[in-house]
PDB file of C-alpha atoms and ligand atoms in Angstrom:
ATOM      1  CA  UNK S   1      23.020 -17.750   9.246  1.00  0.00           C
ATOM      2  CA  UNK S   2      21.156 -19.018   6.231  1.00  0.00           C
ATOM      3  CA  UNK S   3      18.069 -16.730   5.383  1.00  0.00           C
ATOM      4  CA  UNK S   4      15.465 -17.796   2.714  1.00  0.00           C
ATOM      5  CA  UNK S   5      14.325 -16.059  -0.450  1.00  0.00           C
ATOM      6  CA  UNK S   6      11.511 -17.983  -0.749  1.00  0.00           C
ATOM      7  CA  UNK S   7       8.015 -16.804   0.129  1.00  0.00           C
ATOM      8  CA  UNK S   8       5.984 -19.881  -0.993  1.00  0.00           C
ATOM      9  CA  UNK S   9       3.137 -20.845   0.752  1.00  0.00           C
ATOM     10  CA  UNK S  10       3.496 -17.748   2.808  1.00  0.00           C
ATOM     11  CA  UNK S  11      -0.248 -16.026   3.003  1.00  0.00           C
ATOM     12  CA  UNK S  12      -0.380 -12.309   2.301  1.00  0.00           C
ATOM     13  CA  UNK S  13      -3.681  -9.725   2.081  1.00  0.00           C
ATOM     14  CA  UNK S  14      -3.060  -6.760  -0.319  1.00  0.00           C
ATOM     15  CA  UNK S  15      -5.576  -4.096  -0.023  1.00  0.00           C
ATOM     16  CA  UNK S  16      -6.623  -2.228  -3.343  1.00  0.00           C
ATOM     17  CA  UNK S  17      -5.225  -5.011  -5.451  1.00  0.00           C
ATOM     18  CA  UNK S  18      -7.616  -4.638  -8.590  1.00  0.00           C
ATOM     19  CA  UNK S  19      -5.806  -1.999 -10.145  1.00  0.00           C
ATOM     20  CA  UNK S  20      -2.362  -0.432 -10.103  1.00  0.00           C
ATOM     21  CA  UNK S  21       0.794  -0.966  -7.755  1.00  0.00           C
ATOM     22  CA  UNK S  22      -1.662  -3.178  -5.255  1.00  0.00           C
ATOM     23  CA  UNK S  23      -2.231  -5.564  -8.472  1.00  0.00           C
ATOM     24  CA  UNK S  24       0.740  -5.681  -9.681  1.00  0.00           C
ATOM     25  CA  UNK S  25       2.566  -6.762  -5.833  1.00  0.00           C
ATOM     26  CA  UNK S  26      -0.441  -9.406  -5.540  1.00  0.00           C
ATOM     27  CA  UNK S  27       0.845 -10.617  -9.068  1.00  0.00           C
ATOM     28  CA  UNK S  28       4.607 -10.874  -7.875  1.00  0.00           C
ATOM     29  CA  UNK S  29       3.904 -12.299  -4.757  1.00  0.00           C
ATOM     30  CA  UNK S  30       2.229 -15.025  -6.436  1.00  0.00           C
ATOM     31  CA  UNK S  31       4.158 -15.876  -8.650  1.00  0.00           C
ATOM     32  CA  UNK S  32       6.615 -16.171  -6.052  1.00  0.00           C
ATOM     33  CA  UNK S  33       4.461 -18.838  -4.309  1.00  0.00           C
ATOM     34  CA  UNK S  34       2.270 -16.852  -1.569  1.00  0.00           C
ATOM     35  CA  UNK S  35      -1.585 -17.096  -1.071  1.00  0.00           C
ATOM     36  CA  UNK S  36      -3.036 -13.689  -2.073  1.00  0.00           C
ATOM     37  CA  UNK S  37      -5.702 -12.270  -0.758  1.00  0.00           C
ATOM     38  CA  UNK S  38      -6.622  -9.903  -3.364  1.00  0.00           C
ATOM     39  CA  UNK S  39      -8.650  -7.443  -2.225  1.00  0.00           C
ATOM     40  CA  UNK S  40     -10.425  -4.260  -3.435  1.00  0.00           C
ATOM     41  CA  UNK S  41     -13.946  -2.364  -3.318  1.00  0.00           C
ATOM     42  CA  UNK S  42     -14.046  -3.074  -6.744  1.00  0.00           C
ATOM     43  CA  UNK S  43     -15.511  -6.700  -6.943  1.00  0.00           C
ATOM     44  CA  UNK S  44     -14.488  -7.178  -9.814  1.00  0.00           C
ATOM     45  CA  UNK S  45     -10.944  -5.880 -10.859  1.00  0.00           C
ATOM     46  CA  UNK S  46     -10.169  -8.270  -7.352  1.00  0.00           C
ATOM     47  CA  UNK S  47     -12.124 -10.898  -9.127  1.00  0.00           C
ATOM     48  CA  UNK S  48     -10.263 -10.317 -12.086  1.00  0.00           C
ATOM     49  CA  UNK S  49      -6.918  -9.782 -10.229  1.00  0.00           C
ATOM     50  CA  UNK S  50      -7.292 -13.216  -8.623  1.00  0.00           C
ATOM     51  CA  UNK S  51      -8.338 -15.334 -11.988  1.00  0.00           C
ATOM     52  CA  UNK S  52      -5.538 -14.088 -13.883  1.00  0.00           C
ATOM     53  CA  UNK S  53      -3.564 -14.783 -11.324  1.00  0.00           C
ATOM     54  CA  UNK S  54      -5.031 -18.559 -10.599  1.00  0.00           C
ATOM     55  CA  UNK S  55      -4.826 -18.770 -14.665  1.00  0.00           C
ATOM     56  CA  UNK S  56      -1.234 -18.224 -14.691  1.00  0.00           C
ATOM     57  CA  UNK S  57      -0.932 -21.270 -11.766  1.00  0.00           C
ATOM     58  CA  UNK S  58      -0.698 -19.246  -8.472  1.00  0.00           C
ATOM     59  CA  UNK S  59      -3.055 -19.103  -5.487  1.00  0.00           C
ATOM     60  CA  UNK S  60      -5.448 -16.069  -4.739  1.00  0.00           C
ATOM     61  CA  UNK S  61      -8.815 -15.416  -3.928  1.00  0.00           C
ATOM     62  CA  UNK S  62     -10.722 -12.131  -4.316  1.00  0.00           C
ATOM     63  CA  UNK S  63     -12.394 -10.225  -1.542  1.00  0.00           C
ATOM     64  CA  UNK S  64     -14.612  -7.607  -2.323  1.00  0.00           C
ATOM     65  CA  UNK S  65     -13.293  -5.279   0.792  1.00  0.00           C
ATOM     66  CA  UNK S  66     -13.619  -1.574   1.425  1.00  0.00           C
ATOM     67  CA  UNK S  67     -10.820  -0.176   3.645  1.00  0.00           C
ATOM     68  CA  UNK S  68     -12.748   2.010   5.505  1.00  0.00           C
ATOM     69  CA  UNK S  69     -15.671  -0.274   6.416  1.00  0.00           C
ATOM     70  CA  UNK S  70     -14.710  -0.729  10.381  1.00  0.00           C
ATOM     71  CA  UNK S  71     -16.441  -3.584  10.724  1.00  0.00           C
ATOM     72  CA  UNK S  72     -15.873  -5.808   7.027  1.00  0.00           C
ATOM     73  CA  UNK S  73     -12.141  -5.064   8.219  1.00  0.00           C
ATOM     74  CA  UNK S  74     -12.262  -7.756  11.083  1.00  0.00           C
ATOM     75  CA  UNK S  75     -14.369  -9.925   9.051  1.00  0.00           C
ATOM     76  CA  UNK S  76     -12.010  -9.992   5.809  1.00  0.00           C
ATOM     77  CA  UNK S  77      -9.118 -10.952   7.964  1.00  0.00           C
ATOM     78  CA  UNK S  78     -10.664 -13.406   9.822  1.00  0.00           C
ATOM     79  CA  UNK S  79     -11.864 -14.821   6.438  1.00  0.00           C
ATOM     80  CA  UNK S  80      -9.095 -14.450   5.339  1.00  0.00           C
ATOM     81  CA  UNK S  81      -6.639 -16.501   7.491  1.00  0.00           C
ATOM     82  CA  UNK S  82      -9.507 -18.908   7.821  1.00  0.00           C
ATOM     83  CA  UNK S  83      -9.213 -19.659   4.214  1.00  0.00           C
ATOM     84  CA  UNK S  84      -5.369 -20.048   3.855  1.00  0.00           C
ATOM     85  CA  UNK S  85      -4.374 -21.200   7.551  1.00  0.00           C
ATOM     86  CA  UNK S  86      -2.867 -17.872   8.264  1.00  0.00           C
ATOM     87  CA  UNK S  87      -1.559 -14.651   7.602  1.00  0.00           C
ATOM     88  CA  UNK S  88       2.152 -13.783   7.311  1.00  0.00           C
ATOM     89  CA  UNK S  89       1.963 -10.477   4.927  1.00  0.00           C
ATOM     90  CA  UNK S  90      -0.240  -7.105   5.073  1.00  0.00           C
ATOM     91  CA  UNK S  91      -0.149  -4.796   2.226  1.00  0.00           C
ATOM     92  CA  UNK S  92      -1.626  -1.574   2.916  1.00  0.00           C
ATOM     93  CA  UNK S  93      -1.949  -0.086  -0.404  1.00  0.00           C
ATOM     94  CA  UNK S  94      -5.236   1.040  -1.240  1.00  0.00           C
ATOM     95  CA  UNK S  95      -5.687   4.507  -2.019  1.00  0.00           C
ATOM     96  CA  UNK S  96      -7.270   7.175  -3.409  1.00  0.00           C
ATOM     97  CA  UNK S  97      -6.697  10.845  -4.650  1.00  0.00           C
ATOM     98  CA  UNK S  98      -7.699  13.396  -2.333  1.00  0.00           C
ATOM     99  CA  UNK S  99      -7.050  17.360  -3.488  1.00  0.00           C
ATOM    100  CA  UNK S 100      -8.331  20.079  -2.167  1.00  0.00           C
ATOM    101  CA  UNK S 101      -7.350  23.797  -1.272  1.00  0.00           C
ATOM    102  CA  UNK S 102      -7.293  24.793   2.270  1.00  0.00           C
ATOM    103  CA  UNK S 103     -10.083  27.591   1.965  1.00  0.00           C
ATOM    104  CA  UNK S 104     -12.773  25.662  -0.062  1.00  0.00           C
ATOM    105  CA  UNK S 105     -15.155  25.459   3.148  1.00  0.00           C
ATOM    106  CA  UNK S 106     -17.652  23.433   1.109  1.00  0.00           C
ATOM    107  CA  UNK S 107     -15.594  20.046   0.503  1.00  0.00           C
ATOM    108  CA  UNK S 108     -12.511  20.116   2.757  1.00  0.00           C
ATOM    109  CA  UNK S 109     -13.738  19.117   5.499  1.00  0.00           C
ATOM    110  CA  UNK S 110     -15.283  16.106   3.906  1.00  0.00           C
ATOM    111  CA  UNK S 111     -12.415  15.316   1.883  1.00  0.00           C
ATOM    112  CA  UNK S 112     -10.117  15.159   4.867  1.00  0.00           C
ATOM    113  CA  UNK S 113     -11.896  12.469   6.685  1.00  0.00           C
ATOM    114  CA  UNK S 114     -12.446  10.709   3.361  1.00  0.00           C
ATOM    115  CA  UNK S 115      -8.749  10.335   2.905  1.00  0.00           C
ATOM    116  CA  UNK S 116      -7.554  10.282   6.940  1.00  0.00           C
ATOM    117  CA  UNK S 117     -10.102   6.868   6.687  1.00  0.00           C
ATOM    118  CA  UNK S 118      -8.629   5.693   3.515  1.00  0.00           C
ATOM    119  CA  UNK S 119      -5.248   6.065   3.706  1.00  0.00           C
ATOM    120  CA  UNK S 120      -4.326   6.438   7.348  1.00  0.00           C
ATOM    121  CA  UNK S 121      -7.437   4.781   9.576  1.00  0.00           C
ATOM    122  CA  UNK S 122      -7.344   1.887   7.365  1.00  0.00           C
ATOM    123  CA  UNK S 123      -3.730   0.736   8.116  1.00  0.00           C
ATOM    124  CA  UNK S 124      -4.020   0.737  12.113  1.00  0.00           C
ATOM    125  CA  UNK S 125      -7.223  -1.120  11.786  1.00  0.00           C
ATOM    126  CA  UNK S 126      -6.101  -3.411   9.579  1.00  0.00           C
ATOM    127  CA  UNK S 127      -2.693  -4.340  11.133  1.00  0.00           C
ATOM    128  CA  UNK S 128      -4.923  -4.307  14.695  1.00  0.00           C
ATOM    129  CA  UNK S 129      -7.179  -6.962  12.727  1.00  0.00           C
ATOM    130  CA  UNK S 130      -4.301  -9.104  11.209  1.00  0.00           C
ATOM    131  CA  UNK S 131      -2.013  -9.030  14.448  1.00  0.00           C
ATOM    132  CA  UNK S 132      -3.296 -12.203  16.282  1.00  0.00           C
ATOM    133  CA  UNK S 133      -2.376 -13.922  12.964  1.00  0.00           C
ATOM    134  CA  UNK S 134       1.002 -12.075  12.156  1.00  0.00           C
ATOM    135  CA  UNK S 135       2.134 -13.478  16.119  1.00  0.00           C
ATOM    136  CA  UNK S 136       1.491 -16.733  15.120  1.00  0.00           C
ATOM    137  CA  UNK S 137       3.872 -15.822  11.631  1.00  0.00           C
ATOM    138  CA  UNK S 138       7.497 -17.465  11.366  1.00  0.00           C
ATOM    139  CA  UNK S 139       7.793 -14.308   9.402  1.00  0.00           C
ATOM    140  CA  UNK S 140       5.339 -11.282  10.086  1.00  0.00           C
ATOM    141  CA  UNK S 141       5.649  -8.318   7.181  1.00  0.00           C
ATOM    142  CA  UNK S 142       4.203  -5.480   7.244  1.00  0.00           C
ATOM    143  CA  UNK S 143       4.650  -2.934   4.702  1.00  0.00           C
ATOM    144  CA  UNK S 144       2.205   0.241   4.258  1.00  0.00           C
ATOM    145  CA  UNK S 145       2.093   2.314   1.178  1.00  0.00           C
ATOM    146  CA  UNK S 146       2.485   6.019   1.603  1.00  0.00           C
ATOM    147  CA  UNK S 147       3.698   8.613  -1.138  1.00  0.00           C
ATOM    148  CA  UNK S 148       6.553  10.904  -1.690  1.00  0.00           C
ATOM    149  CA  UNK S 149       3.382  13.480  -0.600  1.00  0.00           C
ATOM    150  CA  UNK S 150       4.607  12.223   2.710  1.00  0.00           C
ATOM    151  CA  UNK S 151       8.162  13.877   2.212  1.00  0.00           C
ATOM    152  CA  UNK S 152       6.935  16.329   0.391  1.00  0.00           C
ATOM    153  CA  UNK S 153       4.296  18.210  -0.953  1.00  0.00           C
ATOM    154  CA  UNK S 154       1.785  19.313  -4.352  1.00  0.00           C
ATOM    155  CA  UNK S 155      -0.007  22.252  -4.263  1.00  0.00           C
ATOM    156  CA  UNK S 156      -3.425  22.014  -2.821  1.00  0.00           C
ATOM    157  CA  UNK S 157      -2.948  18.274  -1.718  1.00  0.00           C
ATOM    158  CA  UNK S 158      -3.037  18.761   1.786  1.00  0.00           C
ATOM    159  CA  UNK S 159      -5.382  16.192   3.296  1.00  0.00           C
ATOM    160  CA  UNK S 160      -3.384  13.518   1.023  1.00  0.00           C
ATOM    161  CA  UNK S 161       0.134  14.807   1.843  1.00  0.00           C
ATOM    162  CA  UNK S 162      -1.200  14.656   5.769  1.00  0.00           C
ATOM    163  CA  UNK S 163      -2.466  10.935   5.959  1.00  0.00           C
ATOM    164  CA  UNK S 164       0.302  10.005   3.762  1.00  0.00           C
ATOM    165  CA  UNK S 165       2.661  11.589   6.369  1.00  0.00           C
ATOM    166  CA  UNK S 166       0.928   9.968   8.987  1.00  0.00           C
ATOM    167  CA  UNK S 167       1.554   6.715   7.308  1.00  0.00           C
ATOM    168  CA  UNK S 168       5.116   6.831   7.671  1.00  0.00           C
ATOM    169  CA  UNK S 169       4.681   8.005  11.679  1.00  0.00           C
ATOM    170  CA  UNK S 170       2.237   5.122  11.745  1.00  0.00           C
ATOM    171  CA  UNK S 171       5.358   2.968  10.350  1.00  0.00           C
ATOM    172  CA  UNK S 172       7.735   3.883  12.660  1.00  0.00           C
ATOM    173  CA  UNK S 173       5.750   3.707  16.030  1.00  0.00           C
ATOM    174  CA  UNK S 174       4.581   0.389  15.414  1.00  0.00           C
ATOM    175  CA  UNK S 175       8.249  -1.095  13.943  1.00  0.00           C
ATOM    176  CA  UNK S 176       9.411  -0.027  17.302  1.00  0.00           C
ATOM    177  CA  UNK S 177       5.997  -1.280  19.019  1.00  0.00           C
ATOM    178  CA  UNK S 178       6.096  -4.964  17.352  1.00  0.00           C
ATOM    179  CA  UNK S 179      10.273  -5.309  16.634  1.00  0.00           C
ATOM    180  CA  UNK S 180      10.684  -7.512  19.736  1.00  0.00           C
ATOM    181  CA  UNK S 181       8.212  -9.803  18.493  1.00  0.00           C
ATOM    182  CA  UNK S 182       9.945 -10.397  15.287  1.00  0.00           C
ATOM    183  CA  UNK S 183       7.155  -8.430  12.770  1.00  0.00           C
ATOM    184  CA  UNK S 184       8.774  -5.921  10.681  1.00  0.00           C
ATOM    185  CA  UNK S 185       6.862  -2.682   9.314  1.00  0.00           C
ATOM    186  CA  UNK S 186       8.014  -0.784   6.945  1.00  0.00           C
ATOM    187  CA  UNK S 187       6.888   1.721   4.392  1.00  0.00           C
ATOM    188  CA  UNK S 188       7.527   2.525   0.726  1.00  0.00           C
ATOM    189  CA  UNK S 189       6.881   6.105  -0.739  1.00  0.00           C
ATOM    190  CA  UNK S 190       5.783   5.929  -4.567  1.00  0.00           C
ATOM    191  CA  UNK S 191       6.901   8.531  -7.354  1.00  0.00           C
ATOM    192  CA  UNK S 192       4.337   9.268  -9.982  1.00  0.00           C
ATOM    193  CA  UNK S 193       3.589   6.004 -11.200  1.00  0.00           C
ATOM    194  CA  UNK S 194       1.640   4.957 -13.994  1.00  0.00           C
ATOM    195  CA  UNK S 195      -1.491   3.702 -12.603  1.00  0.00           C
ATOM    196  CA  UNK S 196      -5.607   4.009 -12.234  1.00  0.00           C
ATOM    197  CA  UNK S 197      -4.372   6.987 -10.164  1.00  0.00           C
ATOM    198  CA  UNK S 198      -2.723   8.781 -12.461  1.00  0.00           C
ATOM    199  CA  UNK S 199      -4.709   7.674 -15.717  1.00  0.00           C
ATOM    200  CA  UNK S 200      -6.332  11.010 -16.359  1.00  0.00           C
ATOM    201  CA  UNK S 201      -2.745  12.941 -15.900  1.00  0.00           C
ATOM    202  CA  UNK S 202      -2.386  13.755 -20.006  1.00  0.00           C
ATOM    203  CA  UNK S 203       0.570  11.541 -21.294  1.00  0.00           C
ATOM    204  CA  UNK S 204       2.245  14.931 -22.519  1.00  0.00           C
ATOM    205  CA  UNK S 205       1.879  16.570 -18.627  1.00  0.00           C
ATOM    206  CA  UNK S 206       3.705  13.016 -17.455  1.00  0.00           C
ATOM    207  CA  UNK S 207       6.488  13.521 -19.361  1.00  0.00           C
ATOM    208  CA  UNK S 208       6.901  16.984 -18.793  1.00  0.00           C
ATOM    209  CA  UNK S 209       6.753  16.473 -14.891  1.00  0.00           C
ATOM    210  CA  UNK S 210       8.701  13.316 -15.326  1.00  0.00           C
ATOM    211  CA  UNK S 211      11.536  15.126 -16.992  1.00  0.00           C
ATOM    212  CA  UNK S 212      12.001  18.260 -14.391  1.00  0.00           C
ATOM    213  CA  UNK S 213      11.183  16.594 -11.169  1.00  0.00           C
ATOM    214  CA  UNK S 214      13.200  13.144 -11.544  1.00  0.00           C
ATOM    215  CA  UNK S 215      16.365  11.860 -12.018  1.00  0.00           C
ATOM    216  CA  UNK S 216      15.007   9.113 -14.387  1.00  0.00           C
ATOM    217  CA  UNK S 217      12.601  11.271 -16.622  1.00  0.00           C
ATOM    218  CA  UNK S 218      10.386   9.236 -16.782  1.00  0.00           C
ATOM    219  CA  UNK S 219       7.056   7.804 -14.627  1.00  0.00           C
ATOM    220  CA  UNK S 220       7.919   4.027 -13.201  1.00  0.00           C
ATOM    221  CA  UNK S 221       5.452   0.984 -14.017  1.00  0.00           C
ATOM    222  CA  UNK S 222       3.704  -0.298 -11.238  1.00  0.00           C
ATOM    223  CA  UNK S 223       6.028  -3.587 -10.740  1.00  0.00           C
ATOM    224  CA  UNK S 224       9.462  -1.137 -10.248  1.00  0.00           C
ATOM    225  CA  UNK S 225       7.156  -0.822  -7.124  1.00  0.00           C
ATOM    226  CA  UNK S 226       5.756  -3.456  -6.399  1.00  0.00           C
ATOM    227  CA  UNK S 227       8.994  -5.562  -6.810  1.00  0.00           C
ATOM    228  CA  UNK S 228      10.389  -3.436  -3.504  1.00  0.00           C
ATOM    229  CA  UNK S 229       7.130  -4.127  -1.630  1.00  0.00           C
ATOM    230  CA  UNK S 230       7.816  -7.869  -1.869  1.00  0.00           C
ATOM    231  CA  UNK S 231      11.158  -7.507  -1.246  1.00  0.00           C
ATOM    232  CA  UNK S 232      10.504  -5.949   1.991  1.00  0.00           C
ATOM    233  CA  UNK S 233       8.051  -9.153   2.646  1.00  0.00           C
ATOM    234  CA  UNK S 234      10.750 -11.696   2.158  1.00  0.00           C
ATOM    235  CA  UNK S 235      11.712 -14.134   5.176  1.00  0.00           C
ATOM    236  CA  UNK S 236      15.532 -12.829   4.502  1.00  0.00           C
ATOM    237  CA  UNK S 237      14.348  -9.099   4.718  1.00  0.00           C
ATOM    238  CA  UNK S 238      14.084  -9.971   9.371  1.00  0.00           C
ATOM    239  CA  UNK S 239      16.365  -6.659   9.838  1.00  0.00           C
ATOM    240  CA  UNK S 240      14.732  -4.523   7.655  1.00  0.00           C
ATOM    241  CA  UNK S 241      12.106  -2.196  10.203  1.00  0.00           C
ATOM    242  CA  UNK S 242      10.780   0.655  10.543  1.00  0.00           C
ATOM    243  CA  UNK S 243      12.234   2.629   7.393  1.00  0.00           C
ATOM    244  CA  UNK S 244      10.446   4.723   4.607  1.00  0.00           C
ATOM    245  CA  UNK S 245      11.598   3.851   1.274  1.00  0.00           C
ATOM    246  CA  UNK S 246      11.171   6.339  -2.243  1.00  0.00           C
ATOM    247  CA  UNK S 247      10.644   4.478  -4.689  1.00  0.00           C
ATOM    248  CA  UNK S 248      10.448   7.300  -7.258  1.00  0.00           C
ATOM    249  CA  UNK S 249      13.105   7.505 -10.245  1.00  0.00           C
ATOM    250  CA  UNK S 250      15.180  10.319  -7.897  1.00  0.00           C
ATOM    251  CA  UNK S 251      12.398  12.320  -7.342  1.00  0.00           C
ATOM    252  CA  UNK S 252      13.039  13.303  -3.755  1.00  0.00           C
ATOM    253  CA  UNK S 253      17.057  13.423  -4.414  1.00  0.00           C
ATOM    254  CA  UNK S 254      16.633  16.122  -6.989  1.00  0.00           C
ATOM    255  CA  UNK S 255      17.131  19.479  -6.394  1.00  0.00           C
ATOM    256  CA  UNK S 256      17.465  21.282 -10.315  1.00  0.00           C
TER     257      UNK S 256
HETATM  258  P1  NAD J 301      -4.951   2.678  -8.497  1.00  0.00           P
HETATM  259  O1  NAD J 301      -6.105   3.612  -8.562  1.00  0.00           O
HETATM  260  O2  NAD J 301      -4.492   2.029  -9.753  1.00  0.00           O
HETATM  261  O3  NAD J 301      -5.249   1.533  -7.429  1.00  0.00           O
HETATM  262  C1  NAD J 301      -5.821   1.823  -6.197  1.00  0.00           C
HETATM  263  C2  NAD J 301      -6.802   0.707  -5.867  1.00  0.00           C
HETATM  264  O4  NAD J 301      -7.333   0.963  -4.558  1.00  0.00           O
HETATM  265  C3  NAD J 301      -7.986   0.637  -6.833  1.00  0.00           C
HETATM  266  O5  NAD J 301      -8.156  -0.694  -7.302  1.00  0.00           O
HETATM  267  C4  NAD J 301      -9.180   1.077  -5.977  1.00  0.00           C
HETATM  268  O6  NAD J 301     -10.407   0.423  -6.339  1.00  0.00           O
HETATM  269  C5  NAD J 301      -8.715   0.678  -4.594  1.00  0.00           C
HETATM  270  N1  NAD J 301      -9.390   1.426  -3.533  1.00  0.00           N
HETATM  271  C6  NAD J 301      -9.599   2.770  -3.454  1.00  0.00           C
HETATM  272  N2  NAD J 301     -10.266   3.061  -2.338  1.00  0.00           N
HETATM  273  C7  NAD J 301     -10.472   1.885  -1.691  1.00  0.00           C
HETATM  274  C8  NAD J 301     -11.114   1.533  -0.489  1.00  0.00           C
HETATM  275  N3  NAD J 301     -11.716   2.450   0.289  1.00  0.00           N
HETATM  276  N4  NAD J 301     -11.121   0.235  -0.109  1.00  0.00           N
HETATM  277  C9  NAD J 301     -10.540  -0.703  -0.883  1.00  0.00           C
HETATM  278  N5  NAD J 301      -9.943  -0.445  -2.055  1.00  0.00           N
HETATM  279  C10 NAD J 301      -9.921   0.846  -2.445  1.00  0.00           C
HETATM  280  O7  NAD J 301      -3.787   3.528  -7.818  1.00  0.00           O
HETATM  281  P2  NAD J 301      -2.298   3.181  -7.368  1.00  0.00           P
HETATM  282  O8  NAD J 301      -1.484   4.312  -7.841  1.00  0.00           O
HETATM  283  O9  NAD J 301      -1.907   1.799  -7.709  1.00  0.00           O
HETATM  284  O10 NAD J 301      -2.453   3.325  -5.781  1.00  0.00           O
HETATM  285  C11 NAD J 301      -1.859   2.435  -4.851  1.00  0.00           C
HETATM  286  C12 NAD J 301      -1.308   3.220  -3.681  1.00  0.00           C
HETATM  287  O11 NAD J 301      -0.170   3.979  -4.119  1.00  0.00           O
HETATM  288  C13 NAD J 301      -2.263   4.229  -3.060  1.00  0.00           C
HETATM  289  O12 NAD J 301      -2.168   4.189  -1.655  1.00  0.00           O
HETATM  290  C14 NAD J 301      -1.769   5.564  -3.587  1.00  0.00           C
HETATM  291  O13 NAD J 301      -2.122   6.620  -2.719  1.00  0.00           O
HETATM  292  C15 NAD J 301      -0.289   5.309  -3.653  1.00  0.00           C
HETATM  293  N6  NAD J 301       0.505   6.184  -4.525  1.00  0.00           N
HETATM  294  C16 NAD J 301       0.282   6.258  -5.859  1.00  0.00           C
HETATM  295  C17 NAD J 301       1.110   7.043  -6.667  1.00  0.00           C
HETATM  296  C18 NAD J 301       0.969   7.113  -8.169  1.00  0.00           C
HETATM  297  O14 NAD J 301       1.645   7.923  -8.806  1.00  0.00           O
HETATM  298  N7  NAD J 301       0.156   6.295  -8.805  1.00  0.00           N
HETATM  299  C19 NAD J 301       2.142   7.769  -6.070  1.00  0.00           C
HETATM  300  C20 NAD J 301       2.320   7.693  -4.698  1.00  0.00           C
HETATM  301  C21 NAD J 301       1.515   6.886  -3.944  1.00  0.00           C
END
């Protein structure tokens, strides 16, 4: 059985791709010859996203696209596969930061459906949206980004931790849902990675953290990421499903 490497001319949407772990997978899968869909409800970090990457001699084309806009959802995919001939690849990365203790009555609930709709709503909607499209795919990927939140937990991080954790549910249900058909969905959980997210952490409280919590010490760039998410997207990766994947320097294997 020969399986290819190669993901050129394959057509993949990355959610949140302006900034962080989303950019830096839009980046790699262009350069390894995919149509990206950069996307983002920043206009312009996707609009930056994409020139830099059609600078460097790849493919992409920015959507300004907020996750949890129902309706834009259908739309951006149907643009979307319109534009390329296709979709093969979903990247569900956006994200956003969502703390909050359990007994602050004034912002929880609010804060919880912010980040159930961002981080958990988003996916289902957008896989429903891209399905039609991912049938038609020789190679279907799937590959949602939760957070080691989802295996574990932070103090006062609840709503987070519980969409995250959905995400991986989300993962498995539909790998089993959509294996016959050939579409794989997996899931990587993130470490603390250097990114927008993570930006106002104090460089001094990152190392700290870094140093007692992983094996590695240290925070991981955004590509030690990314470079799994595209992995996962890979025509050769057809027996890959349905798995939840740290990708965080030991974090979750480290007990002292
Ligand atoms: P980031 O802030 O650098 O990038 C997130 C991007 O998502 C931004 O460009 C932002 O504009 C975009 N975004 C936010 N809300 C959106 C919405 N409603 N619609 C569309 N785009 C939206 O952060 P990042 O760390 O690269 O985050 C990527 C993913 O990784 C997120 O799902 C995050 O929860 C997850 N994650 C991050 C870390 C970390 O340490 N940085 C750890 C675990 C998981």
């Amino acid at each position: 059985m020969t399986l290819s490497r190669s993901l050129k001319g394959s057509i993949a949407l990355v959610t949140g791709a302006g900034s962080g772990m989303g950019k830096a997978t839009a980046e790699i899968l262009a350069a390894e010859g995919a149509h990206v869909a950069v996307t983002d409800y920043d206009a312009a970090s996707a609009q930056a996203v994409a020139d830099g990457i059609t600078a460097a001699g790849g493919s992409a084309v920015a959507w300004a696209f907020d996750v949890s806009d129902k309706d834009r959802i259908k739309a951006v995919v149907a643009e979307v596969a319109e534009r390329f001939g296709g979709l093969d690849i979903v990247i569900n990365n956006a994200g956003i930061s969502a703390f909050c203790p359990i007994d602050d009555e004034d912002h929880y609930d609010l804060i919880w459906d912010r980040a159930v709709n961002v981080l958990l709503t988003s996916h289902q909607r957008i896989i429903r949206a891209a399905l039609p499209h991912l049938r038609r795919s020789k190679a279907a990927r799937i590959v949602n980004i939760a957070s080691t939140e989802a295996l574990g937990a932070t103090n006062r991080d609840s709503p987070y931790a519980a969409a995250k954790a959905g995400v991986t549910g989300l993962t498995r249900a539909l790998a089993v849902e959509l294996g016959r058909e050939g579409i794989t969905v997996n899931c990587i959980c993130p470490g603390p990675i250097h990114t927008g997210m993570t930006s106002n952490v104090p460089d001094a409280d990152k190392q700290t953290f870094a140093k007692r919590r992983t094996a590695m010490g240290r925070y991981g760039a955004p590509e030690e990421v990314a470079h799994m998410t595209v992995s996962l997207c890979l025509p050769a990766a057809s027996y890959i499903t349905g798995v939840t994947i740290p990708v965080d320097g030991g974090l979750m294997a480290r007990n002292a």
